[in-house]
């Protein structure tokens, strides 16, 4: 290395490396690699052992190995596909090399007697083991040059960047790092690394890019070695530090403090008609304790479908209203919002609490009136969709914002809501509810800005739902079964799903299905709800279904959340393979709310992919939302389940929240120690791993 590299590696541009021109720079940048440091954080996917030559007699199908021998036969075969076949022999045996693409010169260079060293995968061929398009070069007898002294890394890559280029680039980056260690600063305190017996940053990078030959290939590929743990831990620590900083800022923000729950709560509970479960009582207390603080509550309430989150939200609202503050409750769909509106009015009107409705599809006059009531402070509670937070809506003294179904809103939106509510410099408390419960450690990292409450107990009186899967070739049989059940006085949902995001197409599909079912089952009274109907229409249909005037309700997935008809005990879901596990679980939660035994029939379209089969099997086997969410995470990954993949939030470079869960608690402890013992490391660590992404948190 000639050029002195005093520049820190995170500022060192890629084109200081040999082999990086405009083209390659662009390719690297598309992978998110902008500096030499980024290159070092781009870790291999897997490794190969090219350190020793394997005798051909010992080869097994599937081995990725280096072999060496003499060409004993070379010919062009004209079978189904023209191929150059080269037989390579060593004293222990022989294999074939098969080339489908080859030049004349290449064929001529591989004559009998040529010595070759090849790397490739041995696969069973018609006569013996073969390597298809191996990497190879010619050697002289006794030549040991080119044998690798470390395991060979294989990098995740993109079109136009081959493995040889990757090895050259990472080789240069490692050399720079070693020549000038100060260019890649170690920020984890030595004491901590020593205690945990973890390698330094430089050691870990060297190890992962060029593992010694005695490293365990298995542990490396599984991501289960101290070097990788070391890096992941540092990334998780950086996230924890940025979270601490964010929380610290939150502490300095004012919120209107509520009074403790009073005698109105006793009256509310007495009127309720049921008593709270232990879990509900616990979370209600946690929320009440937050609300009396002059700092904004930011709390995530997790609980399975049907665990009774609504009444918990109502109790929080009651506490705020009793302190003369206003409350906004927002849900992601109109149907869900309407359901809340009904519950709240039902519970609150008799206590003299006025609740208004705000939605996108509302007439402008009704909307104006609702807004006036909020602005003038005549209405204490507003329930609605996103429309609640449009520019023209103002509150007189908003003190609490409740959001249902958190996973559809991101950190950004949460921040926007807080801004909305600013009340002479104070911001409202926030309660966020989700029915996609995820493991606690994961939640604490993913929703890092939130405190967590969990309802882990179901209200009494729910009956388990039996779930079965049938192929749609048996549709006729399914229809007859539904008809028989309905004739016995039961009620059924028939849910239509569609891949397309288009709501219009979904609604069309539901309309077609409803028409078709009505024709084929003329003796059943069938209703239809979908997202494009006017709220009043939907409401009328739902009311008839609840009253038992309709036996079957055809619906789109809009009924996923919110619809509550305790007598419905049968659900047919068409093409369940199109939906995610958590969504299916939510849908199914619409039945099993009454005393009769309920059934859910998943009518799939064969053949199922392995992943779809796995989802359907999980659903058949378990009814527990936490278990289902865990499986969903396994199948789809954290980004999808948390709905953060699209928004680009919570993207980790190396950490996999699921696989690395055990490290999260450790990262929290280390972050605490850094703040106490080496606070100057916090900024650079956040900068290194999160960089610009932290800015939105400050917004
Ligand atoms: P989710 O958590 O899915 O939002 P809901 O709040 O809609 O659940 O509650 C589901 C049903 O259970 C509602 O009909 C609600 O009134 C009822 N419920 C809630 N808590 C209890 C309880 N402690 N005992 C009996 N029923 C309850
Ligand atoms: Mg709910």
XYZ file of C-alpha atoms and ligand atoms in Angstrom:
727
model
C 0.000 0.000 0.000
C 1.625 3.192 -1.116
C -0.903 6.001 -0.514
C -1.094 7.054 3.134
C -4.646 6.493 4.272
C -5.127 8.852 7.176
C -8.661 9.539 6.008
C -11.092 7.649 8.222
C -12.516 4.751 6.239
C -16.084 6.012 6.429
C -14.984 9.123 4.537
C -12.660 7.353 2.145
C -14.337 7.242 -1.284
C -14.564 3.963 -3.121
C -12.604 5.125 -6.132
C -9.451 5.326 -4.060
C -9.456 1.544 -4.498
C -7.938 -0.069 -7.559
C -10.637 -1.533 -9.778
C -13.340 0.997 -8.924
C -14.234 3.222 -11.855
C -17.493 5.001 -12.523
C -19.318 1.773 -13.440
C -18.319 -0.249 -10.419
C -18.852 2.707 -8.142
C -22.408 2.950 -9.340
C -22.943 -0.784 -8.840
C -21.577 -0.591 -5.314
C -23.657 2.452 -4.507
C -26.771 0.607 -5.594
C -25.958 -1.871 -2.855
C -25.740 0.974 -0.349
C -21.932 0.927 -0.315
C -20.566 4.473 -0.459
C -17.281 4.318 1.418
C -14.473 1.906 2.175
C -16.020 1.363 5.585
C -19.329 0.363 3.968
C -17.400 -2.155 1.919
C -15.993 -3.691 5.087
C -19.488 -3.945 6.544
C -20.634 -5.833 3.464
C -20.144 -9.343 4.812
C -19.847 -12.612 2.913
C -22.894 -14.811 2.554
C -20.930 -18.027 2.758
C -17.435 -19.443 2.388
C -15.530 -21.999 0.371
C -12.478 -24.021 1.226
C -9.941 -23.552 -1.561
C -6.941 -24.259 0.585
C -6.388 -27.865 -0.324
C -6.799 -30.085 -3.293
C -9.318 -32.844 -2.831
C -8.516 -36.289 -4.288
C -11.169 -37.098 -6.895
C -11.718 -40.515 -5.400
C -13.062 -38.873 -2.217
C -15.547 -36.537 -3.887
C -19.212 -36.680 -3.045
C -22.187 -35.155 -4.800
C -22.700 -31.599 -3.593
C -19.127 -30.921 -2.433
C -17.704 -27.527 -3.367
C -14.046 -28.323 -3.780
C -10.749 -27.727 -5.413
C -9.440 -30.583 -7.574
C -6.330 -30.937 -9.638
C -5.426 -33.338 -12.414
C -4.532 -34.039 -15.995
C -6.851 -33.858 -18.972
C -7.291 -37.423 -20.201
C -10.049 -36.819 -22.721
C -11.545 -33.765 -24.399
C -14.378 -33.813 -26.894
C -17.377 -31.875 -28.097
C -20.571 -33.847 -27.669
C -23.710 -33.164 -29.680
C -26.409 -34.518 -27.418
C -29.561 -32.683 -26.489
C -27.301 -29.737 -25.820
C -23.914 -29.279 -27.382
C -21.227 -29.409 -24.713
C -17.484 -29.537 -24.317
C -16.704 -32.530 -22.094
C -13.308 -32.724 -20.484
C -12.231 -35.703 -18.442
C -9.840 -34.780 -15.653
C -7.964 -37.491 -13.780
C -5.754 -37.752 -10.738
C -4.254 -40.923 -9.254
C -7.391 -41.497 -7.144
C -10.052 -41.144 -9.855
C -11.573 -38.987 -12.566
C -14.388 -36.488 -13.090
C -15.866 -34.672 -16.049
C -15.907 -30.934 -16.591
C -18.912 -29.876 -18.649
C -19.021 -26.574 -20.558
C -22.133 -25.503 -22.443
C -20.598 -22.200 -23.448
C -17.036 -22.278 -24.673
C -14.852 -20.691 -27.307
C -12.851 -22.535 -29.892
C -9.624 -21.365 -28.279
C -10.828 -22.612 -24.927
C -11.572 -26.056 -26.336
C -8.204 -26.157 -28.054
C -6.420 -25.184 -24.830
C -7.846 -28.188 -22.999
C -6.044 -30.939 -24.840
C -4.873 -34.244 -23.373
C -2.026 -33.885 -20.955
C -2.861 -30.340 -19.811
C -2.750 -29.957 -16.032
C -5.630 -28.027 -14.450
C -6.712 -26.854 -11.051
C -10.507 -26.358 -10.795
C -12.958 -25.152 -8.262
C -16.596 -26.109 -8.543
C -19.479 -28.143 -7.233
C -19.312 -31.890 -7.813
C -22.623 -33.229 -9.068
C -23.663 -36.689 -10.166
C -23.587 -36.989 -13.953
C -24.568 -39.815 -16.297
C -21.214 -41.614 -15.934
C -19.309 -40.077 -13.072
C -19.212 -36.911 -10.980
C -19.135 -33.706 -13.004
C -18.448 -30.022 -12.540
C -20.470 -27.693 -14.740
C -18.578 -24.543 -15.699
C -15.968 -24.773 -12.942
C -13.471 -21.993 -12.371
C -10.145 -23.365 -13.602
C -6.625 -22.461 -14.523
C -3.667 -24.331 -15.982
C -0.775 -25.230 -13.742
C 2.620 -26.846 -13.919
C 3.217 -30.087 -12.008
C 4.117 -29.434 -8.374
C 2.834 -25.844 -8.568
C 1.199 -24.877 -5.282
C 0.658 -21.198 -6.109
C -3.006 -20.202 -5.950
C -3.865 -22.360 -2.990
C -5.720 -20.067 -0.597
C -4.455 -19.548 2.914
C -7.837 -18.584 4.310
C -11.392 -19.685 3.648
C -12.657 -17.973 0.519
C -15.557 -15.553 1.014
C -18.570 -15.470 -1.292
C -20.276 -12.079 -1.230
C -23.855 -11.123 -1.901
C -23.588 -9.325 -5.187
C -25.281 -7.675 -8.092
C -25.057 -7.912 -11.863
C -21.615 -6.985 -13.150
C -19.655 -7.525 -9.953
C -18.081 -10.957 -9.779
C -16.559 -12.683 -6.783
C -13.021 -12.036 -7.948
C -13.711 -8.289 -7.931
C -15.250 -8.518 -4.486
C -12.235 -10.338 -3.130
C -9.879 -7.789 -4.629
C -11.833 -4.859 -3.224
C -12.283 -6.253 0.261
C -8.637 -7.321 0.218
C -7.581 -3.703 -0.378
C -9.976 -2.396 2.247
C -8.618 -4.835 4.827
C -5.065 -3.857 3.949
C -5.877 -0.168 4.452
C -7.459 -0.918 7.786
C -4.482 -2.896 8.973
C -1.916 -0.400 7.719
C -3.607 2.486 9.565
C -5.693 1.145 12.431
C -6.740 4.680 13.424
C -8.840 4.924 10.256
C -11.445 2.597 11.709
C -11.927 3.634 15.284
C -12.862 1.078 17.920
C -15.722 2.507 19.968
C -16.703 -0.386 22.210
C -14.722 -0.031 25.461
C -11.925 -2.535 25.859
C -13.191 -3.581 29.286
C -16.502 -4.687 27.827
C -14.922 -6.566 24.948
C -12.575 -8.289 27.366
C -15.342 -9.298 29.714
C -17.470 -10.721 26.919
C -14.423 -12.254 25.227
C -15.261 -10.574 21.972
C -12.778 -9.649 19.257
C -12.022 -6.028 18.384
C -13.768 -4.443 15.404
C -10.711 -4.883 13.187
C -10.210 -8.485 14.261
C -13.847 -9.295 13.654
C -13.814 -7.797 10.156
C -10.585 -9.540 9.228
C -11.996 -12.823 10.494
C -15.285 -12.541 8.632
C -13.757 -11.485 5.326
C -10.836 -13.916 5.478
C -11.569 -16.634 8.019
C -8.609 -18.789 9.045
C -8.673 -22.312 7.693
C -9.521 -23.796 11.068
C -12.663 -21.631 11.454
C -15.899 -23.565 11.651
C -17.616 -23.308 8.273
C -20.824 -24.355 9.910
C -20.836 -21.622 12.547
C -19.791 -19.048 9.995
C -22.613 -19.909 7.626
C -25.127 -19.988 10.438
C -23.986 -16.540 11.532
C -23.158 -18.031 14.898
C -19.567 -17.006 15.568
C -18.097 -14.428 17.958
C -16.911 -12.176 15.137
C -20.385 -11.724 13.727
C -21.897 -11.405 17.197
C -19.393 -8.658 17.853
C -20.541 -6.631 14.841
C -24.237 -7.263 15.358
C -23.870 -6.315 18.991
C -22.266 -3.027 18.010
C -25.103 -2.287 15.611
C -27.710 -3.115 18.250
C -25.869 -0.965 20.776
C -25.964 1.926 18.312
C -29.729 1.513 17.995
C -30.127 1.401 21.744
C -28.095 4.570 22.100
C -30.186 6.394 19.551
C -33.302 5.191 21.334
C -32.003 6.404 24.690
C -31.302 9.766 23.152
C -34.771 9.921 21.738
C -36.332 9.000 25.058
C -34.226 11.559 26.769
C -35.609 14.237 24.468
C -39.081 12.964 25.164
C -38.511 13.519 28.863
C -37.976 17.173 28.188
C -41.301 17.536 26.357
C -44.339 18.579 28.373
C -47.730 16.883 28.281
C -50.931 17.782 30.098
C -51.058 15.693 33.263
C -54.384 13.966 33.957
C -55.860 13.488 37.379
C -55.930 9.948 38.771
C -58.967 7.831 37.826
C -61.880 8.808 40.002
C -65.357 7.823 40.927
C -66.526 8.058 37.288
C -64.401 4.998 36.562
C -66.304 3.035 39.198
C -69.589 4.029 37.581
C -68.296 3.126 34.133
C -67.177 -0.318 35.295
C -70.415 -0.944 37.107
C -72.371 -0.274 33.898
C -70.155 -2.446 31.730
C -71.904 -5.780 32.170
C -68.665 -7.739 32.604
C -65.648 -7.463 34.818
C -62.171 -6.803 33.494
C -59.718 -9.660 33.220
C -56.608 -9.531 35.374
C -54.516 -8.621 32.345
C -56.866 -5.776 31.452
C -56.706 -4.436 34.991
C -52.940 -4.533 34.916
C -52.575 -2.599 31.663
C -55.260 -0.110 32.660
C -53.163 0.637 35.716
C -49.981 1.009 33.669
C -51.710 3.514 31.425
C -53.278 5.417 34.316
C -49.850 5.787 35.905
C -48.503 7.285 32.679
C -51.374 9.685 32.187
C -50.854 11.468 35.497
C -47.331 12.415 34.432
C -46.586 15.824 32.908
C -44.622 14.014 30.171
C -46.188 12.407 27.120
C -47.089 8.753 27.446
C -45.918 6.746 24.436
C -47.288 3.295 25.053
C -47.866 0.282 22.851
C -50.705 -1.981 23.941
C -50.371 -5.489 22.544
C -53.118 -8.039 22.762
C -54.538 -10.807 20.632
C -57.711 -10.335 18.595
C -60.602 -10.342 21.026
C -58.476 -9.809 24.117
C -60.494 -6.684 24.918
C -58.341 -3.716 24.009
C -61.265 -1.402 23.271
C -62.475 -1.169 26.826
C -58.914 -0.464 27.965
C -58.808 2.412 25.470
C -62.162 3.641 26.770
C -60.872 3.722 30.341
C -57.853 5.749 29.261
C -60.172 8.123 27.386
C -62.377 8.441 30.447
C -59.457 9.448 32.611
C -58.427 12.156 30.123
C -61.968 13.445 29.680
C -62.472 13.614 33.440
C -59.394 15.865 33.494
C -61.114 18.141 30.996
C -58.986 17.014 28.045
C -60.083 15.852 24.610
C -59.373 12.428 23.145
C -58.898 11.332 19.532
C -59.230 7.681 18.557
C -57.972 6.765 15.111
C -58.396 3.488 13.247
C -57.043 2.496 9.835
C -60.359 1.567 8.209
C -63.843 3.021 8.355
C -65.425 -0.212 9.477
C -63.083 -0.505 12.401
C -63.503 3.148 13.286
C -67.293 2.771 13.179
C -67.119 -0.181 15.478
C -65.211 1.936 17.980
C -67.642 4.795 17.552
C -70.503 2.476 18.447
C -68.723 1.071 21.472
C -67.739 4.513 22.729
C -71.159 6.059 22.251
C -72.743 3.063 23.869
C -70.467 3.364 26.902
C -70.068 7.138 27.102
C -73.308 8.913 26.159
C -74.984 7.945 29.407
C -72.130 9.573 31.268
C -72.680 12.796 29.348
C -69.572 12.407 27.202
C -70.148 13.571 23.644
C -68.352 11.643 20.879
C -68.114 12.917 17.296
C -67.313 11.095 14.065
C -64.795 12.131 11.409
C -64.116 10.183 8.242
C -63.047 10.749 4.664
C -66.366 9.775 3.142
C -68.406 12.053 5.388
C -70.622 14.803 3.982
C -69.023 18.199 4.315
C -71.764 19.571 6.529
C -71.463 16.765 9.057
C -67.726 17.145 8.955
C -67.916 20.900 9.564
C -70.162 20.366 12.529
C -67.910 17.728 14.028
C -64.891 19.979 13.613
C -66.699 22.922 15.183
C -67.647 20.786 18.169
C -63.995 19.807 18.631
C -62.618 23.288 18.120
C -65.071 24.826 20.539
C -64.571 22.032 23.005
C -68.203 20.855 23.005
C -67.161 17.339 21.980
C -64.832 15.463 24.313
C -64.027 12.527 22.052
C -63.434 12.196 18.307
C -63.409 8.833 16.586
C -62.425 8.340 12.955
C -59.900 7.431 10.316
C -56.871 9.367 9.076
C -59.335 12.168 8.388
C -58.992 13.053 12.066
C -55.583 14.502 11.442
C -56.132 16.512 8.332
C -55.160 20.138 8.292
C -58.592 21.614 8.957
C -59.211 19.637 12.141
C -58.308 21.471 15.310
C -58.894 20.499 18.884
C -59.421 22.846 21.764
C -57.434 20.815 24.296
C -56.331 17.479 22.883
C -54.769 15.429 25.657
C -54.761 11.830 24.454
C -54.406 10.215 21.046
C -55.327 6.540 20.696
C -54.342 4.672 17.557
C -55.681 1.220 16.779
C -53.669 -1.249 14.679
C -50.258 0.242 15.091
C -48.487 -1.789 12.450
C -50.000 0.288 9.691
C -48.541 3.516 10.970
C -44.860 4.317 11.157
C -42.738 6.390 13.453
C -43.162 9.359 11.095
C -46.899 9.335 11.413
C -46.694 9.026 15.156
C -44.539 12.134 15.195
C -47.009 14.001 12.958
C -49.790 13.213 15.387
C -47.840 14.608 18.244
C -47.280 17.822 16.349
C -50.970 18.014 15.626
C -51.885 17.957 19.211
C -49.397 20.518 20.443
C -51.207 22.519 23.054
C -49.383 25.624 24.246
C -46.102 23.788 23.963
C -47.419 20.543 25.364
C -48.076 17.406 23.342
C -50.803 14.817 23.941
C -50.279 11.372 25.407
C -50.318 8.500 22.932
C -51.679 4.998 23.252
C -51.117 2.648 20.352
C -52.940 -0.669 20.118
C -51.947 -3.655 18.036
C -53.392 -7.108 17.536
C -50.193 -8.433 16.010
C -48.398 -9.176 19.226
C -44.702 -9.750 18.835
C -42.156 -11.026 21.340
C -41.253 -8.479 23.932
C -37.565 -8.073 23.158
C -38.383 -7.664 19.501
C -41.078 -5.111 20.198
C -38.689 -3.166 22.355
C -36.242 -2.863 19.506
C -38.703 -2.424 16.694
C -40.904 0.090 18.458
C -37.983 1.518 20.258
C -39.717 4.763 21.045
C -42.588 3.080 22.893
C -43.224 1.571 26.308
C -44.972 -1.756 26.211
C -48.126 -3.164 27.819
C -49.430 -6.639 27.073
C -52.833 -8.239 27.500
C -51.933 -11.895 27.684
C -55.269 -13.317 28.748
C -58.576 -13.714 26.911
C -61.947 -12.728 28.366
C -63.919 -15.738 29.540
C -66.597 -17.297 27.374
C -64.865 -17.532 24.044
C -65.178 -20.859 22.270
C -62.265 -22.279 20.324
C -62.464 -22.139 16.537
C -61.867 -25.369 14.638
C -59.920 -24.654 11.479
C -59.731 -26.898 8.409
C -58.313 -26.504 4.922
C -59.922 -27.732 1.696
C -58.925 -27.234 -1.941
C -61.266 -25.073 -4.008
C -62.019 -28.078 -6.202
C -64.459 -28.944 -3.418
C -66.277 -25.631 -3.591
C -69.657 -27.236 -4.308
C -69.363 -29.412 -1.213
C -68.358 -26.406 0.890
C -71.387 -24.471 -0.306
C -73.710 -27.283 0.629
C -72.131 -27.493 4.046
C -72.630 -23.785 4.618
C -76.195 -24.039 3.481
C -76.900 -26.926 5.851
C -75.370 -24.989 8.753
C -77.381 -21.883 7.934
C -80.569 -23.891 7.727
C -79.869 -24.979 11.293
C -79.842 -21.350 12.356
C -76.154 -20.585 12.202
C -74.589 -17.613 10.434
C -71.582 -17.505 8.147
C -68.990 -15.118 6.747
C -67.732 -15.742 3.235
C -64.515 -13.799 2.742
C -63.126 -12.944 -0.688
C -59.468 -12.117 -1.088
C -57.582 -10.726 -4.011
C -53.904 -10.264 -4.636
C -54.252 -6.865 -6.238
C -53.940 -3.905 -3.964
C -56.803 -2.271 -5.778
C -59.765 -1.902 -3.513
C -62.042 -1.510 -6.532
C -61.104 -4.955 -7.831
C -61.552 -6.488 -4.395
C -65.022 -5.065 -4.134
C -65.883 -6.247 -7.621
C -64.759 -9.767 -6.712
C -66.925 -9.722 -3.607
C -69.914 -8.482 -5.601
C -69.466 -11.257 -8.154
C -69.136 -13.899 -5.469
C -72.214 -12.636 -3.642
C -74.255 -12.715 -6.857
C -73.042 -16.188 -7.685
C -73.720 -17.567 -4.204
C -77.168 -15.990 -4.208
C -77.937 -17.792 -7.443
C -76.619 -21.139 -6.269
C -78.110 -20.959 -2.776
C -81.462 -19.291 -3.482
C -82.942 -20.265 -0.122
C -80.325 -18.301 1.888
C -80.509 -14.592 2.665
C -77.118 -13.237 1.678
C -75.674 -9.770 2.339
C -72.580 -8.023 1.083
C -70.124 -5.568 2.653
C -67.058 -4.076 1.124
C -64.890 -1.023 1.466
C -66.517 0.986 -1.304
C -70.008 1.028 0.156
C -71.264 4.100 1.950
C -70.922 3.804 5.724
C -74.688 3.921 6.174
C -75.151 1.086 3.689
C -72.501 -1.026 5.371
C -73.979 -0.292 8.727
C -77.452 -1.332 7.560
C -76.151 -4.633 6.195
C -74.154 -5.316 9.343
C -77.123 -4.510 11.511
C -79.274 -6.990 9.577
C -76.578 -9.630 9.903
C -76.256 -9.028 13.636
C -80.031 -9.191 14.017
C -80.073 -12.552 12.262
C -82.006 -11.312 9.232
C -79.164 -12.378 6.973
C -77.672 -15.843 7.172
C -74.563 -15.192 5.197
C -72.341 -12.174 4.830
C -70.045 -11.980 1.834
C -67.198 -9.604 2.553
C -63.776 -8.426 1.522
C -61.004 -8.422 4.088
C -62.454 -5.175 5.458
C -64.021 -7.321 8.127
C -60.550 -8.294 9.243
C -60.903 -5.977 12.154
C -63.790 -4.550 14.012
C -66.871 -6.446 12.974
C -68.535 -8.076 15.926
C -71.446 -10.476 15.399
C -71.410 -13.043 18.199
C -73.823 -15.427 16.477
C -71.685 -15.935 13.414
C -69.982 -19.276 13.890
C -68.776 -20.195 10.435
C -66.199 -18.535 8.241
C -65.093 -19.482 4.759
C -61.955 -17.783 3.506
C -61.345 -18.043 -0.203
C -57.722 -18.184 -1.346
C -56.244 -17.915 2.120
C -52.840 -18.480 0.504
C -52.919 -14.846 -0.580
C -52.943 -13.524 2.966
C -50.304 -13.320 5.645
C -50.556 -15.374 8.776
C -51.432 -12.515 11.095
C -54.088 -11.237 8.737
C -55.694 -14.680 8.551
C -55.650 -14.892 12.313
C -57.380 -11.533 12.584
C -60.033 -12.588 10.114
C -60.672 -15.793 11.962
C -61.059 -13.797 15.168
C -64.435 -12.627 13.819
C -65.922 -16.020 14.713
C -65.814 -17.852 18.019
C -67.287 -14.850 19.824
C -70.447 -16.576 20.962
C -71.335 -19.715 22.858
C -71.587 -22.140 19.910
C -68.615 -23.985 18.543
C -67.165 -22.205 15.525
C -65.488 -23.343 12.353
C -63.162 -21.710 9.913
C -62.689 -23.228 6.472
C -59.673 -22.223 4.440
C -60.574 -22.871 0.813
C -57.266 -22.714 -0.985
C -56.324 -22.884 -4.612
C -53.862 -25.740 -5.190
C -50.987 -26.203 -5.591
C -49.779 -24.435 -2.457
C -46.277 -23.097 -2.137
C -44.369 -24.467 0.798
C -44.651 -21.165 2.582
C -48.429 -21.008 2.072
C -48.783 -24.570 3.295
C -46.803 -23.690 6.370
C -49.058 -20.699 7.083
C -52.199 -22.753 6.709
C -50.831 -25.550 8.904
C -49.899 -23.083 11.623
C -53.371 -21.632 11.548
C -54.944 -25.058 11.847
C -52.783 -25.989 14.774
C -52.888 -22.902 16.945
C -55.226 -20.174 18.032
C -52.714 -18.236 20.093
C -51.894 -14.822 18.663
C -48.431 -14.666 20.186
C -47.468 -18.062 18.748
C -48.882 -17.068 15.380
C -47.006 -13.791 15.341
C -43.768 -15.627 16.109
C -44.338 -18.021 13.224
C -45.250 -15.115 10.974
C -41.960 -13.474 11.842
C -40.121 -16.645 10.959
C -41.854 -16.957 7.620
C -41.805 -13.357 6.512
C -39.080 -11.670 8.492
C -39.406 -8.779 10.875
C -39.537 -6.052 8.235
C -42.669 -7.429 6.622
C -44.542 -8.237 9.785
C -43.852 -4.918 11.410
C -44.782 -3.167 8.194
C -41.499 -1.296 8.240
C -39.914 -2.760 5.137
C -41.648 -0.365 2.761
C -41.011 2.671 4.890
C -37.326 1.831 5.210
C -37.490 2.230 8.953
C -35.743 -0.162 11.250
C -33.492 -1.528 8.579
C -30.552 -3.169 10.171
C -27.399 -3.724 8.194
C -26.316 -6.885 9.898
C -28.678 -7.638 12.741
C -31.618 -9.903 12.120
C -34.013 -9.090 14.924
C -35.353 -12.596 14.980
C -32.114 -14.521 14.865
C -30.269 -12.066 17.067
C -32.943 -11.668 19.716
C -30.669 -13.090 22.418
C -28.245 -10.219 21.830
C -30.793 -7.451 22.342
C -30.741 -7.542 26.129
C -26.952 -7.522 26.103
C -26.950 -4.530 23.768
C -29.177 -2.663 26.215
C -26.737 -3.244 29.053
C -23.767 -2.229 26.965
C -25.528 0.955 25.865
C -26.107 1.860 29.520
C -22.469 1.268 30.348
C -21.263 3.322 27.422
C -23.389 6.250 28.528
C -21.872 6.040 31.995
C -18.293 5.130 31.201
C -17.585 6.342 27.675
C -20.280 8.822 26.660
C -18.073 10.235 23.903
C -18.562 6.951 22.008
C -22.332 7.397 21.679
C -22.350 9.890 18.834
C -19.842 8.126 16.607
C -21.573 4.779 17.120
C -24.956 6.189 16.169
C -23.361 7.903 13.208
C -21.590 4.749 12.096
C -24.605 2.446 12.123
C -27.637 4.643 11.736
C -26.281 7.828 10.195
C -28.839 10.078 8.530
C -31.662 7.782 9.517
C -31.734 9.280 13.008
C -32.822 12.630 11.713
C -36.473 11.760 11.422
C -36.445 10.883 15.062
C -35.486 14.432 15.860
C -38.185 15.842 13.595
P -59.805 -6.493 20.587
O -58.718 -6.629 21.586
O -59.679 -7.471 19.468
O -59.992 -5.084 20.108
P -62.396 -6.065 21.683
O -62.041 -4.916 22.507
O -63.141 -5.812 20.433
O -61.123 -6.933 21.350
O -63.180 -7.096 22.603
C -63.758 -8.250 22.064
C -65.065 -8.543 22.743
O -64.862 -8.963 24.079
C -65.982 -7.339 22.822
O -67.295 -7.768 22.558
C -65.815 -6.870 24.250
O -66.954 -6.179 24.717
C -65.628 -8.179 24.990
N -64.868 -8.065 26.227
C -63.812 -7.284 26.471
N -63.327 -7.472 27.709
C -64.115 -8.401 28.290
C -64.133 -9.021 29.574
N -63.241 -8.713 30.519
N -65.086 -9.949 29.803
C -65.980 -10.261 28.856
N -66.023 -9.716 27.630
C -65.105 -8.788 27.346
Mg -59.934 -4.082 18.359
